[in-house]
Short mmCIF file of C-alpha atoms in Angstrom, two decimals:
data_model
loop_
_atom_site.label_atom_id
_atom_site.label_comp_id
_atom_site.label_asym_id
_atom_site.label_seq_id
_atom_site.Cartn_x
_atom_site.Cartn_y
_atom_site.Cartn_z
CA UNK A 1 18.90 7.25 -4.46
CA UNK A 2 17.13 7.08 -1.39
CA UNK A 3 15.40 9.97 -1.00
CA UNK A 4 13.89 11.60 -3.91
CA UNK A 5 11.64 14.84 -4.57
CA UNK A 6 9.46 14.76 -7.54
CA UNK A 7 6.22 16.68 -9.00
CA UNK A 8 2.62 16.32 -7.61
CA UNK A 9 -0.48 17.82 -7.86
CA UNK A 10 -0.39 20.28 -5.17
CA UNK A 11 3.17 20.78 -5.79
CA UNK A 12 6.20 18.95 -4.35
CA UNK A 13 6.10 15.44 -2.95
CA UNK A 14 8.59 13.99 -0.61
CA UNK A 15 9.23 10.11 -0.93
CA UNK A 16 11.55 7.26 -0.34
CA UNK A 17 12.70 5.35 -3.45
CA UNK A 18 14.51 2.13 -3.59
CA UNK A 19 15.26 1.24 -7.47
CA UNK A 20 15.51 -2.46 -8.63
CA UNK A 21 18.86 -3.65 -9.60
CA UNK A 22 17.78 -5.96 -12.77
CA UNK A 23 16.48 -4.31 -15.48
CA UNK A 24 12.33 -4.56 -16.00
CA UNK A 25 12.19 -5.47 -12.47
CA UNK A 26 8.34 -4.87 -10.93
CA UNK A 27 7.23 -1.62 -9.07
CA UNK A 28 5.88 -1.28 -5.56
CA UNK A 29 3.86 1.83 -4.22
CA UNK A 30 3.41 1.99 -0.53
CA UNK A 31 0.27 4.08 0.72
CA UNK A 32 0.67 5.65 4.81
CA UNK A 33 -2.34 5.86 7.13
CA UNK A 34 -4.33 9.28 7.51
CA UNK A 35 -2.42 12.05 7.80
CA UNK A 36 -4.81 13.80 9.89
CA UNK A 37 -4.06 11.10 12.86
CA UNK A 38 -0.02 11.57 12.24
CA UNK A 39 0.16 8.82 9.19
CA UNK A 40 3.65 9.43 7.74
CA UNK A 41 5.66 7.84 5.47
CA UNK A 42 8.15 6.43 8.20
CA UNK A 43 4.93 4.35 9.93
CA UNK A 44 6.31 1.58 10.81
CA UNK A 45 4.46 -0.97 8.94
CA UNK A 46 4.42 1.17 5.90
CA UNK A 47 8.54 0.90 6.79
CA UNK A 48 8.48 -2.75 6.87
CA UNK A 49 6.49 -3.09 3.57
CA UNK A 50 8.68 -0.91 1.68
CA UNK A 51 11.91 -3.49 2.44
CA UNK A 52 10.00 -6.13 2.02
CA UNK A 53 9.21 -5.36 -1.36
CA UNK A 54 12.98 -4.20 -1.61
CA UNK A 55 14.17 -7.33 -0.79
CA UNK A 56 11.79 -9.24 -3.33
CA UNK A 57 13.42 -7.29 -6.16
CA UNK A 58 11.03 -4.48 -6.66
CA UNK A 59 11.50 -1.11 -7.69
CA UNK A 60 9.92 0.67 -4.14
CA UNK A 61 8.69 3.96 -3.83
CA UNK A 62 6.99 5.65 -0.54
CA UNK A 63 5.80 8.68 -0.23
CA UNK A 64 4.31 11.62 2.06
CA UNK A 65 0.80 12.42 0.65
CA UNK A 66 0.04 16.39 0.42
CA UNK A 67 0.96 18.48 3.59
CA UNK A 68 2.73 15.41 5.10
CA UNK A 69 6.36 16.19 5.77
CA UNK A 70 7.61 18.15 2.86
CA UNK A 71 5.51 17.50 0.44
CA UNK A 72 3.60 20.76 -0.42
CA UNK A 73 -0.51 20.99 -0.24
CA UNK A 74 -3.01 20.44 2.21
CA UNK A 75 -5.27 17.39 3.11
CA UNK A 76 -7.79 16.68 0.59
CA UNK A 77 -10.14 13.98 2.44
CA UNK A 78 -8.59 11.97 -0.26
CA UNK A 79 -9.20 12.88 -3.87
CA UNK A 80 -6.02 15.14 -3.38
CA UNK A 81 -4.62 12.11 -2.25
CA UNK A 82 -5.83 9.64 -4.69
CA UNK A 83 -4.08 12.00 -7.71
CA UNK A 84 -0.86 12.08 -5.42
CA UNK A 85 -0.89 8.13 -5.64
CA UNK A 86 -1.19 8.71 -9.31
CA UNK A 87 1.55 10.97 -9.70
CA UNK A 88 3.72 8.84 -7.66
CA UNK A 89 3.08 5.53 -9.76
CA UNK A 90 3.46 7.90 -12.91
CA UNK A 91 6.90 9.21 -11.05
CA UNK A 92 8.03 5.44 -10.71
CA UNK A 93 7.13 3.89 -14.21
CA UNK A 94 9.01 7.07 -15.93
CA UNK A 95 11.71 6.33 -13.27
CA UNK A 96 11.54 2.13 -14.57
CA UNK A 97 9.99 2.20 -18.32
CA UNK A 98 10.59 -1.35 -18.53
CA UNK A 99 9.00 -2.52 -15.74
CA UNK A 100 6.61 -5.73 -16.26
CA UNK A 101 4.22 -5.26 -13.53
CA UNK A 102 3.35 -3.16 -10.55
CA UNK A 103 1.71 -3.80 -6.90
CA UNK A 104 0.05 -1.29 -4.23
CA UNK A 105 0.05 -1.61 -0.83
CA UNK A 106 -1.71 0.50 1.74
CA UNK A 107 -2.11 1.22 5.44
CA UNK A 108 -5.83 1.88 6.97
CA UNK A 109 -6.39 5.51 4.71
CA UNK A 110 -3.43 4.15 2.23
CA UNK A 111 -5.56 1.35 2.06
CA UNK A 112 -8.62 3.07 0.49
CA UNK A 113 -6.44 5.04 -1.98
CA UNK A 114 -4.31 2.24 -3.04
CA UNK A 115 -7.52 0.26 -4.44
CA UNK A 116 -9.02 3.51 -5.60
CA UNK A 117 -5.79 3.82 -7.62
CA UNK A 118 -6.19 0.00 -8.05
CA UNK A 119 -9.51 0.31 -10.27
CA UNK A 120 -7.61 2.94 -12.22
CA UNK A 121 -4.68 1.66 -13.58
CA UNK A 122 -5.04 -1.85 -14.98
CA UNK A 123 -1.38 -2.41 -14.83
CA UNK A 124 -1.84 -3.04 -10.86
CA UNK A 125 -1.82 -6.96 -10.44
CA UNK A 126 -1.92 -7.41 -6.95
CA UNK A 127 -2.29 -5.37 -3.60
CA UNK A 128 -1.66 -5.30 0.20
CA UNK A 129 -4.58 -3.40 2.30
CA UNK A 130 -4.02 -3.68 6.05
CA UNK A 131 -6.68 -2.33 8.12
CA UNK A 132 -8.54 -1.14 5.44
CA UNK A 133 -11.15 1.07 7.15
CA UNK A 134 -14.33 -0.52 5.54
CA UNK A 135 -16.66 0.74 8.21
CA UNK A 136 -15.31 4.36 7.52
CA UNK A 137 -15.40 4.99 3.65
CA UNK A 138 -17.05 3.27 1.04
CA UNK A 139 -15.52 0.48 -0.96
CA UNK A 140 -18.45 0.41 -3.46
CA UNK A 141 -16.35 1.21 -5.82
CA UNK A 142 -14.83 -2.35 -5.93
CA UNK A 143 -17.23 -3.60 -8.70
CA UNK A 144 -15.59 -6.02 -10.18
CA UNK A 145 -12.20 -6.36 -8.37
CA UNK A 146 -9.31 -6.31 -10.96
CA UNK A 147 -6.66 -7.84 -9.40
CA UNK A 148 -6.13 -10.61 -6.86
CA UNK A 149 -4.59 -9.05 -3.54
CA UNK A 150 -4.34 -9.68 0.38
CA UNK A 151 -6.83 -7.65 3.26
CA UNK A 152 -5.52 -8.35 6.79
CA UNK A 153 -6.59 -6.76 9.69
CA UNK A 154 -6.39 -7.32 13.24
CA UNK A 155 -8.73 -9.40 15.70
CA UNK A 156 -8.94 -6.30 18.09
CA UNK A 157 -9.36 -3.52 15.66
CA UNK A 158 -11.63 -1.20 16.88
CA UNK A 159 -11.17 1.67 14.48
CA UNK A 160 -12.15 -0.78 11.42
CA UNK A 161 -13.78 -3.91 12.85
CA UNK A 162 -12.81 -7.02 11.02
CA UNK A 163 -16.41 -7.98 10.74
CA UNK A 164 -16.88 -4.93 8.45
CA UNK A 165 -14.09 -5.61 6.23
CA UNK A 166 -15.38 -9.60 5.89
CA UNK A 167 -18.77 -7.80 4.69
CA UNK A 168 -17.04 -5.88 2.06
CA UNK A 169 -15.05 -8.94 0.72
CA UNK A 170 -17.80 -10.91 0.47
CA UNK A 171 -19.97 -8.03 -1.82
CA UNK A 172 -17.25 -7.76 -3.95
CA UNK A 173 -17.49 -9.18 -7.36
CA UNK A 174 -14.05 -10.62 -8.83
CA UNK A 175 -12.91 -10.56 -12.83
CA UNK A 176 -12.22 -14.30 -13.52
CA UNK A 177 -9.28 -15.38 -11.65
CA UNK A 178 -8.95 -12.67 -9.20
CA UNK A 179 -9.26 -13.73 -5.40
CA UNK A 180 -9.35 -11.72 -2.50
CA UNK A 181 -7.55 -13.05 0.70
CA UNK A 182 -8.03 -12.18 3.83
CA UNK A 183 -5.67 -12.94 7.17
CA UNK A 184 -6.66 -11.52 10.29
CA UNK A 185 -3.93 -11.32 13.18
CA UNK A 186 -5.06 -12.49 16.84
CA UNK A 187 -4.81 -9.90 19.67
CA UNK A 188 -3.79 -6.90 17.37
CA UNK A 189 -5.44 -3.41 17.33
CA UNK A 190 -5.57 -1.16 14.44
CA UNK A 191 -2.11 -0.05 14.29
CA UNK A 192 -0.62 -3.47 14.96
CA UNK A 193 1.17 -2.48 18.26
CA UNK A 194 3.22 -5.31 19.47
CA UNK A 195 2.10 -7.31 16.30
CA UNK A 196 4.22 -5.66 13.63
CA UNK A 197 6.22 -8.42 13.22
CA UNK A 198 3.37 -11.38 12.88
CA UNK A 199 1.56 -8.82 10.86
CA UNK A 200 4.62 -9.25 8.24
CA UNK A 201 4.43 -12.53 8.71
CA UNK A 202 1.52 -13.08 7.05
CA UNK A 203 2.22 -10.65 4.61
CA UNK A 204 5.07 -12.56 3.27
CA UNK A 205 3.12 -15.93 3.14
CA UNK A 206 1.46 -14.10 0.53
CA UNK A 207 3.95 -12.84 -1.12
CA UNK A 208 5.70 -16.23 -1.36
CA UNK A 209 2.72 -17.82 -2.76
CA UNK A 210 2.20 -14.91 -5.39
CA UNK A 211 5.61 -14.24 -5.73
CA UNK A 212 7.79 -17.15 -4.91
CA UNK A 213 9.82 -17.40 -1.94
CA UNK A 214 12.58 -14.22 -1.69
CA UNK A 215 16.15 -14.65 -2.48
CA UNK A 216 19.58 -13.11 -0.42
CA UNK A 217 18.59 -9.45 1.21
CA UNK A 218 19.17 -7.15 -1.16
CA UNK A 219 21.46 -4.11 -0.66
CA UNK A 220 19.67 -1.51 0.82
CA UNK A 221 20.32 2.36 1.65
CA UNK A 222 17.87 4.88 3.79
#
């Protein structure tokens, strides 16, 4: 069931959904940059997240925030889009009621909505933000961090400096046990160009510590 249709908000939201084969398997949301600058769903690193978490067992769902595609609405400078995220994660845990455990992961605008959503629902235990525009909106919110996860950004960002992401990592206040990561990949701008593939590199390093190290692909339809 690939492609799926289900109730937000504004209305109807368009998504992607891969479902787990075993029983109680984990959920994964995956959050696309801003829609205003042509953030989609089918962004290619959101793309290569979404199989990546396929192929670790996960029950994946992406999704086209509000006015995106065909999902219905309009941009809401993101508290439209935080409730979208909600609905979505709602959508998936009806979709998997025996699911043990759930993960976000976000690109740049995703980024800030995925750990907005993060603070929100305490069944969240670990996240992916990738160019998490720190410099842009406020990550205040972060106080304390809930749940250990992964920032990586790129050495030649100049949308969302790395320097301004290190600054908001190092303010934040962590729960006991919770540690915040952070990989930053030489040479690559903010959307990774060229660098997709050492970008998922050090996603899965991450993974496979956190994780454990994936098994066979899995079987996957798009």
């Amino acid at each position: 069931m690939p492609e799926v249709i289900f109730t937000g908000p504004a209305g109807r939201i368009e998504g992607r959904y891969q479902p787990a084969k075993e029983k109680g398997a984990p959920i994964a949301i995956i959050l696309h940059p801003h829609p205003q600058f042509g953030g989609t769903m089918n962004n290619q690193i959101v793309y290569n997240l979404y199989y990546d978490f396929v192929k670790r067992g996960f029950s994946v769902l992406r999704f086209n925030f509000r006015g995106v595609g065909r999902s219905q609405g309009a941009f809401d400078h993101g508290q439209g889009e935080l409730s979208d995220a909600a609905a979505a994660l709602d959508w998936a845990q009806a979709m998997n009621p025996d699911a043990r455990a759930c993960w976000i992961a976000g690109v740049s605008f995703g980024a800030w909505i995925g750990m907005q959503l993060l603070m929100r629902r305490p069944e969240i235990e670990g996240f992916i933000s990738i160019a998490a525009m720190a410099n842009r909106y406020d990550f205040s919110f972060l106080a304390p961090c809930p749940s250990s996860g992964l920032f990586v950004h790129g050495s030649e960002d100049r949308v969302a400096p790395v320097r301004d992401v290190v600054s908001v990592i190092e303010k934040v206040k962590t729960q006991k046990g919770v540690k915040l990561e952070h990989a930053v990949i030489d040479g690559a701008n903010h959307f990774f160009d060229g660098k997709v593939d050492e970008l998922m590199v050090s996603v899965d390093e991450y993974l496979d510590k956190r994780l454990g190290a994936t098994s066979a692909p899995a079987e996957i339809t798009e």
